[in-house]
PDB file of C-alpha atoms and ligand atoms in Angstrom:
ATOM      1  CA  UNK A 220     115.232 138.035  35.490  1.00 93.00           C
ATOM      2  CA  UNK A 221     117.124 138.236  38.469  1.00 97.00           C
ATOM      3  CA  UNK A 222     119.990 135.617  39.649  1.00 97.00           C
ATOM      4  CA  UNK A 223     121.661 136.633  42.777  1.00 98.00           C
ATOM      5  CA  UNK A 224     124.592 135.606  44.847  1.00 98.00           C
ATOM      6  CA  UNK A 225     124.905 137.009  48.002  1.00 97.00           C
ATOM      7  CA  UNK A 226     128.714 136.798  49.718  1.00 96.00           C
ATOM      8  CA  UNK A 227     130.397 138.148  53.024  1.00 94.00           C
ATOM      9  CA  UNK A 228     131.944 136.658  55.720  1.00 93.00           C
ATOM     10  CA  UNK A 229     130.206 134.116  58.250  1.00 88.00           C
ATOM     11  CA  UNK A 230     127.825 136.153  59.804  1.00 89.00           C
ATOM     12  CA  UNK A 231     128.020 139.258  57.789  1.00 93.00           C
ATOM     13  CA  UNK A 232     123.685 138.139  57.378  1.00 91.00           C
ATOM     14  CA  UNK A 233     123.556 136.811  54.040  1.00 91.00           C
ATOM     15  CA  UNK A 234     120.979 134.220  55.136  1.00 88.00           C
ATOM     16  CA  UNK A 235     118.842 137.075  56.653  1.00 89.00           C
ATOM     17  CA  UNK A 236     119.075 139.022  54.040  1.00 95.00           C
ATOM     18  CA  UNK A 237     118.624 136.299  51.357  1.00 94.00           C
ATOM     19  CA  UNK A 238     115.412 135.682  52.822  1.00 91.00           C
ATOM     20  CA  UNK A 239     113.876 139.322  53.261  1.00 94.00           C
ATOM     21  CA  UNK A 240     114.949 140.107  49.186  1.00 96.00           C
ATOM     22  CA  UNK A 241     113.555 136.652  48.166  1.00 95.00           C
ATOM     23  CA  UNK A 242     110.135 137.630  49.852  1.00 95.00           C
ATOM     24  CA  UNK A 243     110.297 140.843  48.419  1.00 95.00           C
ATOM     25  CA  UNK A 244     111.578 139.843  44.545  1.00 95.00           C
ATOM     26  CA  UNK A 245     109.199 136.739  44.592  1.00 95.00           C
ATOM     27  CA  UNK A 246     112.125 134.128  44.022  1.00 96.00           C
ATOM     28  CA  UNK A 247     113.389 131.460  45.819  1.00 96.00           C
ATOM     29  CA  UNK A 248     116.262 131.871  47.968  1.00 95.00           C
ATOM     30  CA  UNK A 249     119.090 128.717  47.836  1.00 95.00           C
ATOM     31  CA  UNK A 250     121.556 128.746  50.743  1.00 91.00           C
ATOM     32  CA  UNK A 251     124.328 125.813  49.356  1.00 93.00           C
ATOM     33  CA  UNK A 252     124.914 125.138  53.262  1.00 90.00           C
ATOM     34  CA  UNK A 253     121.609 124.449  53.982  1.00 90.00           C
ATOM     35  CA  UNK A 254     121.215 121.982  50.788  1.00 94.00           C
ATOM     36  CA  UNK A 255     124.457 120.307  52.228  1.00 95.00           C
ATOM     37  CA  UNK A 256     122.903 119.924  56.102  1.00 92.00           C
ATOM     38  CA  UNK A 257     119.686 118.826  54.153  1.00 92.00           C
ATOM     39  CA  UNK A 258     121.836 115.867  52.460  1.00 93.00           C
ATOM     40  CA  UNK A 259     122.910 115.104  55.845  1.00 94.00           C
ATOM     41  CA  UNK A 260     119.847 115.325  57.479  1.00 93.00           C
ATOM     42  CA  UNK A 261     118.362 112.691  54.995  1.00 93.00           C
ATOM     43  CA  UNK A 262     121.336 110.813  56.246  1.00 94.00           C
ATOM     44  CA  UNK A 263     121.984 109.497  52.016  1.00 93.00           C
ATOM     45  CA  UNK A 264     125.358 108.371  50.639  1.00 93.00           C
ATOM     46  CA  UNK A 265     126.484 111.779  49.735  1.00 92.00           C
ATOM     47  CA  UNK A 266     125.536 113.225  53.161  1.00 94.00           C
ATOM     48  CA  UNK A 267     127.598 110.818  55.111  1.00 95.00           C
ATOM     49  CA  UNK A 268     130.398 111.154  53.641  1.00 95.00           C
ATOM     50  CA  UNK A 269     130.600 115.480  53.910  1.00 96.00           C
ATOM     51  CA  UNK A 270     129.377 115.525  57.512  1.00 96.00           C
ATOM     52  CA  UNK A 271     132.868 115.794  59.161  1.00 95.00           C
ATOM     53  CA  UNK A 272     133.892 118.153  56.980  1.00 95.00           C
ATOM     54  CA  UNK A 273     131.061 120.558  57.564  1.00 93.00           C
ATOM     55  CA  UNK A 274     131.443 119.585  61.419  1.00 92.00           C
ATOM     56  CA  UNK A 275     134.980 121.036  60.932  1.00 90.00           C
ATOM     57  CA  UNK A 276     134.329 124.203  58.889  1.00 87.00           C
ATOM     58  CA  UNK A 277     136.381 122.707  55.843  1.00 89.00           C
ATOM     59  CA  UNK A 278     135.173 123.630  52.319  1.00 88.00           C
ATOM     60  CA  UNK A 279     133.087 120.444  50.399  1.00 93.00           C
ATOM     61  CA  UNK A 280     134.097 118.909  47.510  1.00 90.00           C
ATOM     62  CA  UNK A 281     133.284 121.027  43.880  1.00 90.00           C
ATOM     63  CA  UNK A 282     131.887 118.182  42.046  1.00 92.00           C
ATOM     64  CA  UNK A 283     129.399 117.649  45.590  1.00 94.00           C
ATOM     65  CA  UNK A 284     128.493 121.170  45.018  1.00 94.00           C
ATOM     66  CA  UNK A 285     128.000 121.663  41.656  1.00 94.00           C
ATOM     67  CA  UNK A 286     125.527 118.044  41.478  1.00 93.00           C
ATOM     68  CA  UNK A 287     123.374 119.077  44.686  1.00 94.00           C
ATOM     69  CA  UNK A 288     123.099 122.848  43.059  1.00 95.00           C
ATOM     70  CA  UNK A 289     122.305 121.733  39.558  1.00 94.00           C
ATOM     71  CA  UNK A 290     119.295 119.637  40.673  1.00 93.00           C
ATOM     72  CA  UNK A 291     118.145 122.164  42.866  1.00 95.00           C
ATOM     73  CA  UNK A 292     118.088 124.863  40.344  1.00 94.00           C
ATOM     74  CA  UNK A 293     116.414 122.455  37.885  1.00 94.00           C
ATOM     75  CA  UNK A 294     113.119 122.631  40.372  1.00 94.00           C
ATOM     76  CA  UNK A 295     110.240 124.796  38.810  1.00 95.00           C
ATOM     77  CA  UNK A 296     110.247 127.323  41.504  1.00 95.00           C
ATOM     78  CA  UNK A 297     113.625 128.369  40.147  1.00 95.00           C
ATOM     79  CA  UNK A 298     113.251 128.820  36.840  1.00 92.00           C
ATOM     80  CA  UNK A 299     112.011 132.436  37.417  1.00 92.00           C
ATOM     81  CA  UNK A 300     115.324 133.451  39.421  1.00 96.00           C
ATOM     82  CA  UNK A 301     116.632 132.825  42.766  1.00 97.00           C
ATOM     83  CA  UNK A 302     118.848 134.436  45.090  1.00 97.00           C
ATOM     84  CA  UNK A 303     122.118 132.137  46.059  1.00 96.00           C
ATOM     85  CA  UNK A 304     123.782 132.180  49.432  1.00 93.00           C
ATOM     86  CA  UNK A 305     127.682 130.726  49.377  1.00 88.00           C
ATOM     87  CA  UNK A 306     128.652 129.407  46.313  1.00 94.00           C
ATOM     88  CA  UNK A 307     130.979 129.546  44.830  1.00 96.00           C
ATOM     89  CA  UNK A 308     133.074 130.103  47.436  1.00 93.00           C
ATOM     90  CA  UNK A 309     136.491 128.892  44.976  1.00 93.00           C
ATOM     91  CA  UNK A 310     138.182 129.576  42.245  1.00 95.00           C
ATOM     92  CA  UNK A 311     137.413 125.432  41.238  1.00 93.00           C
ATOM     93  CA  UNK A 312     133.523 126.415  41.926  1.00 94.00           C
ATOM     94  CA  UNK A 313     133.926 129.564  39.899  1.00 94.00           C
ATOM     95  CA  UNK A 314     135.471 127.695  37.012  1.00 92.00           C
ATOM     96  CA  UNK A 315     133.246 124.938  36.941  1.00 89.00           C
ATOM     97  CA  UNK A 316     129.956 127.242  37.467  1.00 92.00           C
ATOM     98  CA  UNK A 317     129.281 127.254  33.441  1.00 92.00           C
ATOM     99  CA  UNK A 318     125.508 126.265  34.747  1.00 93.00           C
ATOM    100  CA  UNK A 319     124.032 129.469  35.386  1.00 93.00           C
ATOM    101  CA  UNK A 320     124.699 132.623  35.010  1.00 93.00           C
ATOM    102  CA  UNK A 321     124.408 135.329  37.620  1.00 97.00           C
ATOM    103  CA  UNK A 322     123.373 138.734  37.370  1.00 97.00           C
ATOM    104  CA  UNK A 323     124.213 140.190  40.294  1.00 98.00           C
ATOM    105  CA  UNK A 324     126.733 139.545  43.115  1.00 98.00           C
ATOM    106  CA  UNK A 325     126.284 141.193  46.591  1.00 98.00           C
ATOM    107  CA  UNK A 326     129.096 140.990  49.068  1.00 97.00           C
ATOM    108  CA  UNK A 327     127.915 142.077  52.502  1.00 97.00           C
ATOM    109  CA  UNK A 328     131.131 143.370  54.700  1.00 96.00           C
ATOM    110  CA  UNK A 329     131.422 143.151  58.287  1.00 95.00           C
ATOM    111  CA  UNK A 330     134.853 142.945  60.747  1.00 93.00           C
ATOM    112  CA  UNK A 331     136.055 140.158  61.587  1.00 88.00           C
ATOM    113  CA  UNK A 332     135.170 140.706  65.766  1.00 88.00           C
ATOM    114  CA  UNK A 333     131.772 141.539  64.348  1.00 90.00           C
ATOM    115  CA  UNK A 334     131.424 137.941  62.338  1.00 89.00           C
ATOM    116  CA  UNK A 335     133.002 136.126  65.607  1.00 87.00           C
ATOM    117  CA  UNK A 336     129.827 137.929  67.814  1.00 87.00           C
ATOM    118  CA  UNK A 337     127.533 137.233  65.655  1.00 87.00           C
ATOM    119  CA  UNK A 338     128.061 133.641  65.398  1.00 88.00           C
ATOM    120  CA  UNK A 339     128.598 132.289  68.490  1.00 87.00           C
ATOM    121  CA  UNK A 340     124.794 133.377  69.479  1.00 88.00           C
ATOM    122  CA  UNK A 341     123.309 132.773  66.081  1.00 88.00           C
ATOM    123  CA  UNK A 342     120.377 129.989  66.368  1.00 92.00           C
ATOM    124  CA  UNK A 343     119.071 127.823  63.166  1.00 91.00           C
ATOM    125  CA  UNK A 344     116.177 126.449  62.827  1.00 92.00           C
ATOM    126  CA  UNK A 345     116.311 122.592  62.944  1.00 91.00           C
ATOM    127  CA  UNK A 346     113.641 122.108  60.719  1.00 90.00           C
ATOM    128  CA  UNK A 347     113.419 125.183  57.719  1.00 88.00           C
ATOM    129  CA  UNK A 348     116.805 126.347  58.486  1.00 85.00           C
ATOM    130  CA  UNK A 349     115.668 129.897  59.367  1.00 85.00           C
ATOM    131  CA  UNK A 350     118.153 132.232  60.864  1.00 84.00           C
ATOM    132  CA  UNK A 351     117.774 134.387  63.918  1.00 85.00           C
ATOM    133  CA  UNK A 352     120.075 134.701  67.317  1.00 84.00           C
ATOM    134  CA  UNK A 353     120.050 135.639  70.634  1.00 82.00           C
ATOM    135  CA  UNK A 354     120.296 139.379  69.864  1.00 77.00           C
ATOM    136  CA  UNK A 355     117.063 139.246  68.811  1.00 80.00           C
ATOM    137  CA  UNK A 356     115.820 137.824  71.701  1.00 87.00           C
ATOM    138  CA  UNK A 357     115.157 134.168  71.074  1.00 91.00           C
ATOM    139  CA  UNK A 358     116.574 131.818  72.816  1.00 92.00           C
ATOM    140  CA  UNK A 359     117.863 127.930  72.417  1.00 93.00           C
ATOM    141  CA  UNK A 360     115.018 125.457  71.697  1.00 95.00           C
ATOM    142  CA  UNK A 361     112.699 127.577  71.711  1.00 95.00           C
ATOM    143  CA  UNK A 362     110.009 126.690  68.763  1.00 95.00           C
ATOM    144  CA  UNK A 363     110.420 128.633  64.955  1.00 93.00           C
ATOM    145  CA  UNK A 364     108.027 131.380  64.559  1.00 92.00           C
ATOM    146  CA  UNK A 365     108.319 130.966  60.560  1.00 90.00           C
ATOM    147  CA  UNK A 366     107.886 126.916  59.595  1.00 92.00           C
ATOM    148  CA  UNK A 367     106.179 126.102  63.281  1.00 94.00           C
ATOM    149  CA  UNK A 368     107.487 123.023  63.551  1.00 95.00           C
ATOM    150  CA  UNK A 369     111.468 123.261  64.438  1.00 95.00           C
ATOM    151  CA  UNK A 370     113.139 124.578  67.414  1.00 96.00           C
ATOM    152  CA  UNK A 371     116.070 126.737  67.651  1.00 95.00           C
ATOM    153  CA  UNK A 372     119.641 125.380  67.864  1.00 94.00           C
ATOM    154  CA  UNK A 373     123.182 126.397  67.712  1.00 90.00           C
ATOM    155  CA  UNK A 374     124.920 124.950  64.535  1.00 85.00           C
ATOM    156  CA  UNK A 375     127.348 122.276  64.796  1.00 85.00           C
ATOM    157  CA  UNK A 376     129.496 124.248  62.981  1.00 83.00           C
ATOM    158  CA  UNK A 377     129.148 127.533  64.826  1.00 84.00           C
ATOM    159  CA  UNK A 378     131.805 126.958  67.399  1.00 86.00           C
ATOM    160  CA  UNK A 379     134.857 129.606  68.048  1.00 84.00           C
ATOM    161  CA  UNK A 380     137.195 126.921  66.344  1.00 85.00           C
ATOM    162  CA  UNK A 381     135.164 126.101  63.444  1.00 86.00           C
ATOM    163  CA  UNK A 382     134.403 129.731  62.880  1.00 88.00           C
ATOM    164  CA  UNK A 383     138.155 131.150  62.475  1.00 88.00           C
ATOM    165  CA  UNK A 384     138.677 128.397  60.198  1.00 87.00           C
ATOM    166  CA  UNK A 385     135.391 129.482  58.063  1.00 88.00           C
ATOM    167  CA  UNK A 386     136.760 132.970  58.087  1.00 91.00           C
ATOM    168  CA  UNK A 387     140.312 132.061  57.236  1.00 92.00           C
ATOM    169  CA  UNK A 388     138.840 129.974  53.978  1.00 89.00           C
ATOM    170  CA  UNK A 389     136.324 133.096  52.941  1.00 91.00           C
ATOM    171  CA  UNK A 390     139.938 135.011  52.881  1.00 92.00           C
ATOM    172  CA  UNK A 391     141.776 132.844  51.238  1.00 95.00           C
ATOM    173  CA  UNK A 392     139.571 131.133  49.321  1.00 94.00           C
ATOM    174  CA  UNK A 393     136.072 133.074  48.224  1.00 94.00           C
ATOM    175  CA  UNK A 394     138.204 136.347  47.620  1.00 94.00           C
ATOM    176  CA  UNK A 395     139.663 135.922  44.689  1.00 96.00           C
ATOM    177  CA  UNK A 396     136.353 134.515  43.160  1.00 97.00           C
ATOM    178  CA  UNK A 397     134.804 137.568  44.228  1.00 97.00           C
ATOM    179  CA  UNK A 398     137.416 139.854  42.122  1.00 97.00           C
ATOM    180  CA  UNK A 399     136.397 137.712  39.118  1.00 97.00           C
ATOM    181  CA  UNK A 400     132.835 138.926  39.621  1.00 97.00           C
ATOM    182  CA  UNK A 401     134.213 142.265  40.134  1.00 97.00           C
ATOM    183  CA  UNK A 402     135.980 141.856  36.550  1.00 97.00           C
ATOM    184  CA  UNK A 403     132.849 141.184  34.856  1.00 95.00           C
ATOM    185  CA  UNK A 404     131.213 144.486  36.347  1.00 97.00           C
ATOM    186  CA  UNK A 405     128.272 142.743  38.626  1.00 97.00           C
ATOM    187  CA  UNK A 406     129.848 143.508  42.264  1.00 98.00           C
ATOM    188  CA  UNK A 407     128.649 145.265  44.440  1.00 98.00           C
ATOM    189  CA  UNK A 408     129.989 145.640  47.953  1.00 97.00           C
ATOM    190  CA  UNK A 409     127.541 147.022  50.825  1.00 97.00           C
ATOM    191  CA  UNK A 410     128.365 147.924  54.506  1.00 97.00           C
ATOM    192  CA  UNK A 411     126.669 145.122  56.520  1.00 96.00           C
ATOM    193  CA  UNK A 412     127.100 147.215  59.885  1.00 94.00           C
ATOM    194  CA  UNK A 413     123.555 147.969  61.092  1.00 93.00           C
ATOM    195  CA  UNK A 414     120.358 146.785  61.364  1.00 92.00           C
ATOM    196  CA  UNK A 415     118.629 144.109  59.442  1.00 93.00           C
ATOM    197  CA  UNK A 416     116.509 147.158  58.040  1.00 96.00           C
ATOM    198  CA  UNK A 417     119.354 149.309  57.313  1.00 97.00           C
ATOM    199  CA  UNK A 418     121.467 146.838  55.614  1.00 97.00           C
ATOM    200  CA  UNK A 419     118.500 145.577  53.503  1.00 97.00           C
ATOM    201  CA  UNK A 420     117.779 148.716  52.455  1.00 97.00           C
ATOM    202  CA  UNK A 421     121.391 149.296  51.341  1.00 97.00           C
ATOM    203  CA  UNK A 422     120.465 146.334  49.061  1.00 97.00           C
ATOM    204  CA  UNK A 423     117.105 147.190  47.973  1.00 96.00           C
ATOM    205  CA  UNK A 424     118.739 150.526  45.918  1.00 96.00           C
ATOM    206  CA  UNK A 425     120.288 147.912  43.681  1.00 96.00           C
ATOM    207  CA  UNK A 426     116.635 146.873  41.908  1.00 93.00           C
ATOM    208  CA  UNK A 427     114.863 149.781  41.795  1.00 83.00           C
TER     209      UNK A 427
HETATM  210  P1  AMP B 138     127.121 128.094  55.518  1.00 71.31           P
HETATM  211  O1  AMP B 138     125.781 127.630  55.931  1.00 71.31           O
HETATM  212  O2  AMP B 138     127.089 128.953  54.293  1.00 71.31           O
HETATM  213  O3  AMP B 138     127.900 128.752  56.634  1.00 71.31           O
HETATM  214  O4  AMP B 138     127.951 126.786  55.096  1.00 71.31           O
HETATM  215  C1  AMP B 138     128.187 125.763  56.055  1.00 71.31           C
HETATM  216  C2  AMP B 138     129.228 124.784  55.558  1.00 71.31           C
HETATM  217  O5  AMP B 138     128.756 124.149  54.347  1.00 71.31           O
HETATM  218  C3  AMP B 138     130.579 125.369  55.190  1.00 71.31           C
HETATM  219  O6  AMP B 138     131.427 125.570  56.312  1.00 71.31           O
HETATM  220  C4  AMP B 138     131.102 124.269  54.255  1.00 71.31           C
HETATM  221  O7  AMP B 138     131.508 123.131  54.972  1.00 71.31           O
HETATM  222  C5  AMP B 138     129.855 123.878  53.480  1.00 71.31           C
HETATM  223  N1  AMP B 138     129.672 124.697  52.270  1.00 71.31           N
HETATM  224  C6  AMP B 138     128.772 125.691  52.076  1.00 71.31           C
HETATM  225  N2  AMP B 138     128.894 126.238  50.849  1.00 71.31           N
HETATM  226  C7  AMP B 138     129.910 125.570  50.248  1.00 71.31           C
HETATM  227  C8  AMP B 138     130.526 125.669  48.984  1.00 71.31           C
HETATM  228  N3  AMP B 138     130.163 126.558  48.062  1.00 71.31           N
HETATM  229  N4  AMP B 138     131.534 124.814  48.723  1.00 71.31           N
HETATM  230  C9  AMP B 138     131.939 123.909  49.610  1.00 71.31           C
HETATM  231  N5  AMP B 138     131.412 123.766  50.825  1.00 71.31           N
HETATM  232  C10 AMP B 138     130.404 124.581  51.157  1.00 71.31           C
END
């Protein structure tokens, strides 16, 4: 059984390429952003009180994390696997991540210009979350060719500001959780310069 954590920097396509290995390993893919804009989309307790800090780029609270993740893996579709996109992305996330146990993490690398590009023409999905961006030729508002129902936006969150911060924290912060991973021998590091083809294919030599 496969349980996956994809890492990288903002941008590096984690999301992307979350979503092309779930469809082609038959598990669920669980991005802990999206479950945190979902809480604040359903506008509950918990989701009012982290929407500045995701509006700012600032990390969420472990014990916010951990709850949100533990129900969510607890769903039936994910008792069979999943792949999880940014978590944990701290040491306190690592430590307290006694929950689950992964058996493989991928970090996806990309320079830091190439994260800043990226980002500030990435679009989201309002409604499924999907990724795409203007390099691939859709534009703002424009309606989601995968759920049918949401329209493209940029992300709050996605702003040059709130970006560099992001980075800054994946530097400081999700590094030394990834040399932890790298400790217990499940690492692996791919070159996320390419296409979405290329890249995924990089990843695909890992489970065959
Ligand atoms: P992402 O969609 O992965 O770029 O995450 C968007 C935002 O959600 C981050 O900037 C954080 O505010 C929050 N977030 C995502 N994952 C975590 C995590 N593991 N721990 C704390 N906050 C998180």
């Amino acid at each position: 059984m496969y349980q996956i954590i994809i890492h990288g920097p903002q941008g590096a396509g984690k999301g992307t390429q979350a979503q092309i290995l779930s469809e082609k390993l038959g598990i669920p893919m669980l991005s802990m952003g999206q479950l945190l804009r979902d809480e604040i989309a359903k506008k509950s307790e918990m989701g009012l009180a982290i929407e500045d800090t995701l509006r700012k780029g600032e990390l969420v609270d472990e014990k916010v994390t951990s709850e949100i993740l533990k129900k969510r893996f607890a769903e039936p579709d994910a008792t069979n696997g999943w792949i999880l996109d940014g978590f944990p992305r701290m040491m306190a996330q690592y430590e307290t991540f006694d929950f689950a146990e992964p058996t493989h993490v991928i970090v996806i690398e990309i320079p830091k210009e190439e994260s800043i590009k990226r980002l500030t023409t990435r679009l989201t999905c309002d409604k499924c979350g999907y990724v795409s961006g203007e390099s691939l030729g859709f534009s703002e508002n424009q309606s989601c060719p995968l759920c049918e129902e949401g329209k493209f936006v940029a992300r709050e969150d996605d702003t040059p500001e709130a970006i560099e911060r992001r980075l800054e924290i994946y530097h400081t912060d999700t590094a030394p959780v990834l040399s932890e991973f790298e400790k217990d021998g499940i690492l692996h590091r791919i070159d996320g310069v390419g296409t979405i083809e290329e890249v995924h294919e990089r990843i695909q030599t890992l489970f065959t």
